[in-house]
mmCIF file of C-alpha atoms in Angstrom:
data_model
loop_
_atom_site.group_PDB
_atom_site.id
_atom_site.type_symbol
_atom_site.label_atom_id
_atom_site.label_comp_id
_atom_site.label_asym_id
_atom_site.label_seq_id
_atom_site.Cartn_x
_atom_site.Cartn_y
_atom_site.Cartn_z
ATOM 1 C CA UNK A 1 26.314 149.316 107.379
ATOM 2 C CA UNK A 2 26.514 148.964 111.038
ATOM 3 C CA UNK A 3 23.808 151.244 111.923
ATOM 4 C CA UNK A 4 21.366 149.135 109.667
ATOM 5 C CA UNK A 5 22.346 145.946 111.774
ATOM 6 C CA UNK A 6 22.166 147.774 115.028
ATOM 7 C CA UNK A 7 18.477 148.264 114.311
ATOM 8 C CA UNK A 8 17.604 145.347 112.685
ATOM 9 C CA UNK A 9 18.677 143.699 115.664
ATOM 10 C CA UNK A 10 16.499 145.664 117.988
ATOM 11 C CA UNK A 11 13.632 145.042 115.806
ATOM 12 C CA UNK A 12 14.441 141.033 115.884
ATOM 13 C CA UNK A 13 14.476 141.334 119.812
ATOM 14 C CA UNK A 14 11.317 143.184 120.102
ATOM 15 C CA UNK A 15 9.811 140.260 117.958
ATOM 16 C CA UNK A 16 8.859 143.178 115.344
ATOM 17 C CA UNK A 17 11.008 140.810 112.577
ATOM 18 C CA UNK A 18 11.574 137.230 112.173
ATOM 19 C CA UNK A 19 14.881 137.696 110.397
ATOM 20 C CA UNK A 20 16.908 139.634 108.168
ATOM 21 C CA UNK A 21 19.432 138.579 105.473
ATOM 22 C CA UNK A 22 22.294 141.027 104.222
ATOM 23 C CA UNK A 23 22.979 141.542 100.770
ATOM 24 C CA UNK A 24 25.571 143.535 98.640
ATOM 25 C CA UNK A 25 25.302 146.942 98.176
ATOM 26 C CA UNK A 26 23.290 147.810 101.160
ATOM 27 C CA UNK A 27 19.836 145.629 100.360
ATOM 28 C CA UNK A 28 18.288 143.680 103.389
ATOM 29 C CA UNK A 29 15.994 141.202 102.791
ATOM 30 C CA UNK A 30 13.340 141.112 106.237
ATOM 31 C CA UNK A 31 11.145 138.365 107.247
ATOM 32 C CA UNK A 32 7.930 139.592 109.162
ATOM 33 C CA UNK A 33 4.419 138.163 110.333
ATOM 34 C CA UNK A 34 1.584 140.458 109.097
ATOM 35 C CA UNK A 35 -2.179 139.226 109.104
ATOM 36 C CA UNK A 36 -0.995 135.735 110.310
ATOM 37 C CA UNK A 37 1.134 135.544 107.190
ATOM 38 C CA UNK A 38 4.650 135.243 106.804
ATOM 39 C CA UNK A 39 6.337 137.932 104.375
ATOM 40 C CA UNK A 40 9.241 139.266 102.985
ATOM 41 C CA UNK A 41 10.487 142.355 101.540
ATOM 42 C CA UNK A 42 13.723 143.465 100.290
ATOM 43 C CA UNK A 43 14.999 147.132 101.641
ATOM 44 C CA UNK A 44 17.705 149.559 100.263
ATOM 45 C CA UNK A 45 19.893 151.504 102.601
ATOM 46 C CA UNK A 46 22.455 153.853 102.037
ATOM 47 C CA UNK A 47 25.373 155.095 103.987
ATOM 48 C CA UNK A 48 23.691 158.589 104.717
ATOM 49 C CA UNK A 49 20.884 156.893 106.141
ATOM 50 C CA UNK A 50 20.410 158.163 110.014
ATOM 51 C CA UNK A 51 18.812 155.959 112.514
ATOM 52 C CA UNK A 52 15.400 157.454 112.069
ATOM 53 C CA UNK A 53 16.089 156.778 108.673
ATOM 54 C CA UNK A 54 16.314 153.552 108.682
ATOM 55 C CA UNK A 55 13.417 153.114 111.439
ATOM 56 C CA UNK A 56 11.237 154.826 109.095
ATOM 57 C CA UNK A 57 11.971 152.751 106.291
ATOM 58 C CA UNK A 58 11.540 149.303 107.847
ATOM 59 C CA UNK A 59 8.492 150.714 109.720
ATOM 60 C CA UNK A 60 6.688 151.371 106.309
ATOM 61 C CA UNK A 61 7.427 148.043 104.767
ATOM 62 C CA UNK A 62 6.137 146.369 108.166
ATOM 63 C CA UNK A 63 3.207 148.966 109.016
ATOM 64 C CA UNK A 64 4.041 149.184 112.926
ATOM 65 C CA UNK A 65 3.896 152.727 112.822
#
């Protein structure tokens, strides 16, 4: 899941997410700030996801689109 880690690192550096945690079976927990609140969400990725799919899934959660 190197692609997912690369995208999450990019979002972390841009301060779109505060932190993320890797779970087994392609799941990640991301922590982000929205409406002055810190929120967490769980996202599942699979091996077939490309970079655009990964970014789209994250953006749907954090609403940065």
